[in-house]
XYZ file of N, CA and C in Angstrom:
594
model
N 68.857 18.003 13.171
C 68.069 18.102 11.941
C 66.923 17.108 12.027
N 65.931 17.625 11.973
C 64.396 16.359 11.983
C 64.246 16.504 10.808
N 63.682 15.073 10.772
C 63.409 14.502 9.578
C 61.650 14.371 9.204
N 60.581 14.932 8.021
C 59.443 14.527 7.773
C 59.197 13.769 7.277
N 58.253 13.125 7.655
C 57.769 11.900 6.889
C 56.438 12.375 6.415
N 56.250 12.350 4.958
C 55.126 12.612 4.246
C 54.354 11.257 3.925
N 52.902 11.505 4.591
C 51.932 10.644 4.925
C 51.327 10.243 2.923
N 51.000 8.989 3.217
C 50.411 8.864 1.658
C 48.999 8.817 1.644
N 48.726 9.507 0.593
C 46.686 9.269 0.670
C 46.544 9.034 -0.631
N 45.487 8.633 -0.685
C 44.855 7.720 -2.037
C 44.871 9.350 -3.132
N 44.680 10.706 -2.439
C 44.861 11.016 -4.087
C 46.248 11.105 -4.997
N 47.882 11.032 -3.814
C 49.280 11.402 -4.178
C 49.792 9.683 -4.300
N 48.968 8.857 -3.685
C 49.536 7.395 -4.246
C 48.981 6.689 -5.268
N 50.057 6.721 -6.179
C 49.901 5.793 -7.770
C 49.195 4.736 -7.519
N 49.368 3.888 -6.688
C 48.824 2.669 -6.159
C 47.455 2.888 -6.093
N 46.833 3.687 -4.886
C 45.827 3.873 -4.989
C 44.817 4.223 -6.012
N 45.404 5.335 -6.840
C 45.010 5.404 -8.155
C 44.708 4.363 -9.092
N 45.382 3.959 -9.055
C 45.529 2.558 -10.048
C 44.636 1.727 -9.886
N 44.422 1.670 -8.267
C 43.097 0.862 -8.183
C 41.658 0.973 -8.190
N 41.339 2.458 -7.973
C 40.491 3.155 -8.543
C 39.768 3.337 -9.651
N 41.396 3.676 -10.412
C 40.720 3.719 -11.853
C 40.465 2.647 -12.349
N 41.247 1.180 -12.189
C 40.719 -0.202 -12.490
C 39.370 -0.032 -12.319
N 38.751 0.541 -11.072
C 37.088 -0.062 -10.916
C 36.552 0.653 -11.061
N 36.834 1.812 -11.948
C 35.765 2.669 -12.741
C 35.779 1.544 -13.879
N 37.198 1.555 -14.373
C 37.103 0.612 -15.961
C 36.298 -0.684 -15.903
N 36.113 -1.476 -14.640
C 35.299 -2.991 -14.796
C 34.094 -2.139 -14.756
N 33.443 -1.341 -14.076
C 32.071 -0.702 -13.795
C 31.601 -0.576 -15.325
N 32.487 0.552 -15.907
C 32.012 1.011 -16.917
C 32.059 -0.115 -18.196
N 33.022 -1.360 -17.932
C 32.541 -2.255 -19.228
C 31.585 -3.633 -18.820
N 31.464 -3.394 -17.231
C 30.084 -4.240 -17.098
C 28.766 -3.233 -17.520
N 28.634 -2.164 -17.949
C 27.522 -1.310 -18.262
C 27.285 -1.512 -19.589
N 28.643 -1.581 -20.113
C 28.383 -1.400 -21.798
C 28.335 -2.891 -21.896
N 28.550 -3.787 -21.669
C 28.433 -5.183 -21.745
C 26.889 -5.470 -21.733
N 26.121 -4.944 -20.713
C 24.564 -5.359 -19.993
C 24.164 -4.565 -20.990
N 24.136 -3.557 -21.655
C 24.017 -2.655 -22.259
C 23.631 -2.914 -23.748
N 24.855 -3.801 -23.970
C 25.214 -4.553 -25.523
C 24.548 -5.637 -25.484
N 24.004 -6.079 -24.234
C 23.515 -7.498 -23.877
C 22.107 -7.686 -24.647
N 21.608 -6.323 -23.618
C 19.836 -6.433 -23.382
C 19.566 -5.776 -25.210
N 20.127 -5.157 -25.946
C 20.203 -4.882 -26.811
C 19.980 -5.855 -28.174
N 21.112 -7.090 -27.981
C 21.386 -7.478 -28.703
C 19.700 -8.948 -27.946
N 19.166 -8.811 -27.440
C 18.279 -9.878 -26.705
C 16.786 -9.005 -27.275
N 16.571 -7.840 -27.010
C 16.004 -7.313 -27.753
C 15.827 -7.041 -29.106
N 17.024 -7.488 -30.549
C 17.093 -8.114 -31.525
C 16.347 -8.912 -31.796
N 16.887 -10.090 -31.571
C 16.691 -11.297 -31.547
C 15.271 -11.891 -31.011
N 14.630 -11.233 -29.411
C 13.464 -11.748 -29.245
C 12.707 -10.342 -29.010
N 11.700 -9.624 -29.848
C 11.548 -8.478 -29.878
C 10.305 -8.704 -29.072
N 9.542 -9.857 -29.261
C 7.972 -10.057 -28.119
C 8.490 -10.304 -26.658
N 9.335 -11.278 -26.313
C 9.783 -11.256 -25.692
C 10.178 -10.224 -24.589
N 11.499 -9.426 -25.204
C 11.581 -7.995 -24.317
C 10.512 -7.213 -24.657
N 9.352 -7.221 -25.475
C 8.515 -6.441 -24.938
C 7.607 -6.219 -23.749
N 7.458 -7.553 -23.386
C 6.591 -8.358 -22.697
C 7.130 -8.133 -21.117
N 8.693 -8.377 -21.230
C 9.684 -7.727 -20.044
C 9.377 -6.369 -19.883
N 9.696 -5.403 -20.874
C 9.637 -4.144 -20.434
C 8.085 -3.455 -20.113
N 7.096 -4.342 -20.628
C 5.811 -3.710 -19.798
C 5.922 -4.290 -18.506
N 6.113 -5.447 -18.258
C 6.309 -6.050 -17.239
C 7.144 -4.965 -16.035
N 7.989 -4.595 -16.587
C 8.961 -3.759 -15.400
C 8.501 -2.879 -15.329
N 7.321 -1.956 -16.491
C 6.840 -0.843 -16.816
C 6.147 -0.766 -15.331
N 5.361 -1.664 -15.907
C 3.684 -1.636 -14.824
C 4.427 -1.929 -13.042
N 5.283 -2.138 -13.073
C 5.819 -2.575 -11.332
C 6.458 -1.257 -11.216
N 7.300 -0.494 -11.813
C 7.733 0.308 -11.557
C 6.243 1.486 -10.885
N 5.339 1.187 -12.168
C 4.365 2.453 -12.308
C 3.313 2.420 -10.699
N 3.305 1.346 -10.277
C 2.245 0.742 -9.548
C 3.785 1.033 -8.261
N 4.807 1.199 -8.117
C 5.526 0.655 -7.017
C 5.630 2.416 -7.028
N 6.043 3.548 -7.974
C 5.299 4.512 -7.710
C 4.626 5.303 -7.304
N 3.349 4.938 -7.976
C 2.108 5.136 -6.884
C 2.036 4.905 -5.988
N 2.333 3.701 -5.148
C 2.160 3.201 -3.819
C 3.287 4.162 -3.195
N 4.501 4.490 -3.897
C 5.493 5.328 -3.189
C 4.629 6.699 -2.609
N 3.827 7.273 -3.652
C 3.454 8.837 -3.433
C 2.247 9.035 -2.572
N 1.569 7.758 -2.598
C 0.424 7.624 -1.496
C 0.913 7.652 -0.368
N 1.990 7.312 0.139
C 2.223 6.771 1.043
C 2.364 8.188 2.057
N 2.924 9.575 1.512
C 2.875 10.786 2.448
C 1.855 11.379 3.195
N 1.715 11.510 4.428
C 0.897 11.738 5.265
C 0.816 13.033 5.568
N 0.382 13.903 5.145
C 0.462 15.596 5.735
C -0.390 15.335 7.128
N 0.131 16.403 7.477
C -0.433 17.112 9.052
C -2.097 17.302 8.781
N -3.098 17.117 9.903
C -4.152 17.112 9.904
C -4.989 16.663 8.354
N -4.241 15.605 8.636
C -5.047 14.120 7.458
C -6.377 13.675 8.132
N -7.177 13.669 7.371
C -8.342 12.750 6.958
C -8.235 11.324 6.657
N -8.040 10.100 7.212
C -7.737 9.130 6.458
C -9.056 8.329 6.529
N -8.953 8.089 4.602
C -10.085 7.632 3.968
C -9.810 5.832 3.591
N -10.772 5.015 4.363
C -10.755 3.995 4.322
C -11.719 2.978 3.756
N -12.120 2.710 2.034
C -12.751 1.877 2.060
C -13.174 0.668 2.125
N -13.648 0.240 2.610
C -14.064 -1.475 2.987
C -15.464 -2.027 2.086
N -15.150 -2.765 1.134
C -15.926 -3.479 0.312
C -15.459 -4.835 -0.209
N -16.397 -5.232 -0.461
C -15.983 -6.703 -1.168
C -16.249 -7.995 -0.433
N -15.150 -9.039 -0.273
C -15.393 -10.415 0.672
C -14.434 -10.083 1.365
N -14.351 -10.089 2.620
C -13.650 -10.232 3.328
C -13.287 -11.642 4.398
N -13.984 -12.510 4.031
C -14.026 -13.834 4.643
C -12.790 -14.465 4.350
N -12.561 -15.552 5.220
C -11.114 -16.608 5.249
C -11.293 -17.232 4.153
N -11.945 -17.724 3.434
C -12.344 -18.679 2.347
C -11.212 -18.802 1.307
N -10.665 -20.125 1.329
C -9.539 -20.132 0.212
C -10.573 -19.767 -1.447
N -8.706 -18.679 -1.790
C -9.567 -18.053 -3.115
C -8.622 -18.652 -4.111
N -9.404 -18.671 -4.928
C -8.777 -18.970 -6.183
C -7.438 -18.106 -6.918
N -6.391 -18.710 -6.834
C -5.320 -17.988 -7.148
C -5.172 -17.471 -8.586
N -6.033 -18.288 -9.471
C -6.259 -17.502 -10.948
C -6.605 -16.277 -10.831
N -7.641 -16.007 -9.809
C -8.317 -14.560 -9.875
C -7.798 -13.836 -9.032
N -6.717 -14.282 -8.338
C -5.827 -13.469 -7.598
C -5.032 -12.637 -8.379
N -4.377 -13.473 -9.509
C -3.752 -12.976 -10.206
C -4.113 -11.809 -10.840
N -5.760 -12.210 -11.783
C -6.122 -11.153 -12.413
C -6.848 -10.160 -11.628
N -7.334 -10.045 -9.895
C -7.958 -8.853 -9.486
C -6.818 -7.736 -10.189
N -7.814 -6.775 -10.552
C -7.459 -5.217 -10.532
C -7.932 -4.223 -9.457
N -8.394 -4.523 -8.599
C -8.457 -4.000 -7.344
C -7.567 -4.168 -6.269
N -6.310 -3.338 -6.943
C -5.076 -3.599 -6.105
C -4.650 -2.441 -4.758
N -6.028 -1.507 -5.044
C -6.193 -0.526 -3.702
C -6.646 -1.133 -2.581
N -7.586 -2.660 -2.498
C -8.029 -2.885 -1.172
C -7.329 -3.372 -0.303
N -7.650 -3.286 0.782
C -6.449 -3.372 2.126
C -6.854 -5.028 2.684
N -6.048 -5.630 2.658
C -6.309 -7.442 3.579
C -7.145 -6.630 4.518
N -7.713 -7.981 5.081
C -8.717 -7.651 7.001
C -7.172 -7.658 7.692
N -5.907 -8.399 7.775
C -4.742 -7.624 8.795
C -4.811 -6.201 8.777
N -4.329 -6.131 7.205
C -3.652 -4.746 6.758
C -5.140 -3.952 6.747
N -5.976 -3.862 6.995
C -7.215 -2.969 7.391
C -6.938 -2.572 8.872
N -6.763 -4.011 9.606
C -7.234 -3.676 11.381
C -5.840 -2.796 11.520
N -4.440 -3.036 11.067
C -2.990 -2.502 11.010
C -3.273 -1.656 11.051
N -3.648 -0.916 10.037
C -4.021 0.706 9.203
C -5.260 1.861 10.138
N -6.310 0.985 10.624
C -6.650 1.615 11.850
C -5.986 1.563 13.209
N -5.330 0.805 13.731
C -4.438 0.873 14.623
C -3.303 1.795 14.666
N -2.489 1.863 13.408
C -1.696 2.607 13.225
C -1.993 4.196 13.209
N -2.974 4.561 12.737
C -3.640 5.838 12.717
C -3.934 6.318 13.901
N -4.633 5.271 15.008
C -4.754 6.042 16.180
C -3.389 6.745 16.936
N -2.450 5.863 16.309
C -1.271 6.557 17.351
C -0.193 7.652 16.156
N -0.566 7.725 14.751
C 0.170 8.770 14.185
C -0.778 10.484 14.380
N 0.312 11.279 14.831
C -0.552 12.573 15.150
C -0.750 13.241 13.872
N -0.271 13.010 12.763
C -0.622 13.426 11.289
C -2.514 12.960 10.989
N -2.762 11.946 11.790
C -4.079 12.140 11.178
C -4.989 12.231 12.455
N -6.031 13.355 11.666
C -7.091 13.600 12.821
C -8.408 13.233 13.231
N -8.461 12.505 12.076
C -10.399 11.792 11.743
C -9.782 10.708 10.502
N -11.127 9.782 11.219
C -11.121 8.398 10.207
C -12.473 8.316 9.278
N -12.046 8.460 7.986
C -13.492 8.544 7.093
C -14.155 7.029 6.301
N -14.442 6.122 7.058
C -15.096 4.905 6.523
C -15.860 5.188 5.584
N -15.842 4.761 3.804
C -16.816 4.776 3.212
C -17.195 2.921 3.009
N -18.382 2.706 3.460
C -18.744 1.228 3.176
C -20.282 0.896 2.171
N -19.500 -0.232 1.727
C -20.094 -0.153 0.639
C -21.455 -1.500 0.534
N -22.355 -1.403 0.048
C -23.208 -2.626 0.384
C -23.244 -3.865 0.414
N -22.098 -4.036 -0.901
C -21.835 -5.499 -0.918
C -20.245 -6.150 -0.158
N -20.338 -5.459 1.101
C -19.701 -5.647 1.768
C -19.696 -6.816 2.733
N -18.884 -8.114 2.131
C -19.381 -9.490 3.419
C -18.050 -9.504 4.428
N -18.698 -10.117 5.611
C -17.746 -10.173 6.440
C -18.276 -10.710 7.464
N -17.605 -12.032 8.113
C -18.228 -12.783 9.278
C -18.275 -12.210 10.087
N -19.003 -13.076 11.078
C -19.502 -12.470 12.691
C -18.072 -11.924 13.717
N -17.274 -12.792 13.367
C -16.182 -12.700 14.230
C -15.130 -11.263 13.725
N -15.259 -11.338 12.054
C -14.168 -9.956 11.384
C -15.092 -8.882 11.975
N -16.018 -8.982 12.012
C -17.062 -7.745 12.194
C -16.616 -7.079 14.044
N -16.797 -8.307 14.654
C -16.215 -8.183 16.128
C -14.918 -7.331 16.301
N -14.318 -8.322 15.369
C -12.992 -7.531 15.651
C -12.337 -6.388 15.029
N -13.413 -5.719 13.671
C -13.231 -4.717 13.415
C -13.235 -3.783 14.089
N -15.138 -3.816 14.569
C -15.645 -2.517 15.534
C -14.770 -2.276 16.853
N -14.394 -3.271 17.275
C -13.488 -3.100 18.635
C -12.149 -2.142 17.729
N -11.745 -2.733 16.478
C -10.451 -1.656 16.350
C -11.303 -0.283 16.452
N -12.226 -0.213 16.153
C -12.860 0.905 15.637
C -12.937 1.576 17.210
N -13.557 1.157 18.020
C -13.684 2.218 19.179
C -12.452 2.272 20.129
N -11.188 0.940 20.040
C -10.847 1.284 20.667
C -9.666 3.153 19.788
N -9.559 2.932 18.742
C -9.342 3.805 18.031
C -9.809 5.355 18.298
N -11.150 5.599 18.375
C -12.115 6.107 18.967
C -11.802 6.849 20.219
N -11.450 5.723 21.553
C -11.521 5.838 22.864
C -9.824 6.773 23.226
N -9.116 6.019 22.257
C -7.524 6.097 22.899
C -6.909 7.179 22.182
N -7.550 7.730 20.842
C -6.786 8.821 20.355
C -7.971 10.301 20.333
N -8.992 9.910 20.833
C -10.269 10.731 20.873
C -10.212 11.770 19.580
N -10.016 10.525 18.624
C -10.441 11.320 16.993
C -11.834 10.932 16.735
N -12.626 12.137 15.823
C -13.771 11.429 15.471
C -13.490 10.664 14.530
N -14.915 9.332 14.416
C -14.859 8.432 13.074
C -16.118 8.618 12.416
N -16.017 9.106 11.126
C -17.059 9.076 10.490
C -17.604 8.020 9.038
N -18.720 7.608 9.074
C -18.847 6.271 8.390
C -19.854 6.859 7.010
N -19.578 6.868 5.695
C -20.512 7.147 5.189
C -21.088 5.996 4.282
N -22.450 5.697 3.655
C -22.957 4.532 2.765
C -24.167 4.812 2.223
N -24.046 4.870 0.632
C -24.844 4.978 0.203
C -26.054 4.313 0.691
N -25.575 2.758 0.764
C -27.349 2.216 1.597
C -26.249 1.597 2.459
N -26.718 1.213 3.382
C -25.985 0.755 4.710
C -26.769 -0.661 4.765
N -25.965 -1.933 5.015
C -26.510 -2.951 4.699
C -27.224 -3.666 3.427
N -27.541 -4.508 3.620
C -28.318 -5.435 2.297
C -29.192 -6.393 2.585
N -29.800 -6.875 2.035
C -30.805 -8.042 2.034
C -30.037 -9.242 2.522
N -30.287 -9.849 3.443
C -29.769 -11.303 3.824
C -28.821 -11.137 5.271
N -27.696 -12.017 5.774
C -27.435 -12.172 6.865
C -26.481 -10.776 7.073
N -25.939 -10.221 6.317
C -24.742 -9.577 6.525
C -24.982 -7.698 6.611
N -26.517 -8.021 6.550
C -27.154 -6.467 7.137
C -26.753 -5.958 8.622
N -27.044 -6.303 9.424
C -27.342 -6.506 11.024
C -25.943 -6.267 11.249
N -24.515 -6.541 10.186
C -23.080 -6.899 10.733
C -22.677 -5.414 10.042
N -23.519 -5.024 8.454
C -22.821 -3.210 8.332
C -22.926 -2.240 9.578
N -24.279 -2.459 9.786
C -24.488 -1.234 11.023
C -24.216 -1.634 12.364
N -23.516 -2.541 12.683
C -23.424 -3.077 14.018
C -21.637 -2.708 13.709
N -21.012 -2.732 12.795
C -19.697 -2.008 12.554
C -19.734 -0.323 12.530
N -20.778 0.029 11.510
C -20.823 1.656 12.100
C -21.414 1.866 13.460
N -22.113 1.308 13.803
C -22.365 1.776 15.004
C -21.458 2.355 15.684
N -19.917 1.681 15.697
C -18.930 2.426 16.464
C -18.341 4.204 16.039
N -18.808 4.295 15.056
C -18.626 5.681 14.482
C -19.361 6.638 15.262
N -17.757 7.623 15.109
C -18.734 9.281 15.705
C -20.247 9.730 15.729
N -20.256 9.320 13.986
C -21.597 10.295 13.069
C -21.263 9.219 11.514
N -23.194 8.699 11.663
C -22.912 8.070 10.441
C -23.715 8.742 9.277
N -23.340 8.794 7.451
C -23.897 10.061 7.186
C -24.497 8.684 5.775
N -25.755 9.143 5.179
C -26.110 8.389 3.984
C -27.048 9.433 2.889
N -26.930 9.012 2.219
C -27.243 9.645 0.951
C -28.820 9.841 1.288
N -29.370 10.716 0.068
C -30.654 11.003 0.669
C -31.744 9.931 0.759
N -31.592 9.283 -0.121
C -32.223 8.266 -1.408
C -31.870 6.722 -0.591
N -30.830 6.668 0.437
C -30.048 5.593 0.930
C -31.337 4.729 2.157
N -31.023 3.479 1.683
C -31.873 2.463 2.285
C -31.189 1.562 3.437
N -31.882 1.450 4.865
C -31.238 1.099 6.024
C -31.753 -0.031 6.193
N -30.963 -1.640 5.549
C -31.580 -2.798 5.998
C -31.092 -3.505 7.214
N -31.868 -3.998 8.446
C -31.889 -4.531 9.410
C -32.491 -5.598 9.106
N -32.679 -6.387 8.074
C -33.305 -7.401 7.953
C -32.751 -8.518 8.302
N -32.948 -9.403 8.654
C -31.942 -11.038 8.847
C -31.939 -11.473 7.635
């Protein structure tokens, strides 16, 4: 006569059960607890949690966006604008705080972002729009255009640069178009003014 031995599994053992359902029950009264918490804090300091919940509002909304930008379809265009200061110059962290120009890319996360593009096959052309009051030393400028052709050379995408006026009055003319220069085809408005001036 053989004998079976019936194996135990967590859904026919009490034990197991038991411990299960314990940690639904702590789950579910740490919920209603945080629950009863933020509630009863929201009472009591009503500016307060307001101030929190835009706060989480705007990170959520902005962390979001940055989520949905982030998809790359097949035969992308990637549109890159470059404006502003781009120099090392310590900045003032007050106005760090308050820029609202939270689309522009660091000079890393610029040279990254063209680098990275040459080697994703989702994108097929690079669309530089630059803008006039665009500063940037002798050396960022160097080491842009080199991302730029070697970009150019190694994934043989075109780059196209467009600007309303290309350059400006003073030193940092000579450094816009000496950066497009590395472009496929550079395109300007009709009306658009080409300074080479020093």
């Amino acid at each position: 006569m053989h004998s079976q031995s019936l194996r135990s599994t967590p859904a026919n053992n009490p034990s197991q059960r038991s411990i299960s359902q314990r940690a639904q029950d702590l789950t579910r009264q740490a919920c209603t607890e945080s629950i009863d918490y933020c509630l009863d804090f929201a009472r009591r300091r009503p500016i307060m949690a307001g101030l929190i919940a835009l706060e989480c509002g705007s990170w959520a909304y902005f962390a979001l966006k940055k989520f949905t930008k982030s998809f790359i379809w097949n035969h992308t265009v990637l549109e890159l604008e470059i404006k502003g200061d781009y120099t090392m110059k310590p900045k003032d962290p007050l106005q760090e705080l308050l820029n609202t120009d939270s689309n522009k890319l660091s000079f890393l996360e610029l040279l990254h972002t063209i680098r990275g593009a040459a080697t994703d096959n989702r994108v097929c052309a690079l669309l530089i729009r630059m803008e006039q009051d665009l500063v940037m030393g002798v050396a960022q400028a160097e080491e842009l255009r080199a991302a730029l052709l070697t970009f150019k050379q190694q994934s043989q995408k075109p780059i196209v640069v467009y600007a309303d006026n290309l350059g400006q009055w003073g030193q940092s003319a000579i450094r816009h178009y000496y950066i497009a220069s590395a472009a496929t085809k550079i395109y300007m408005s009709n009306d658009g003014l080409l300074h080479l001036g020093a």
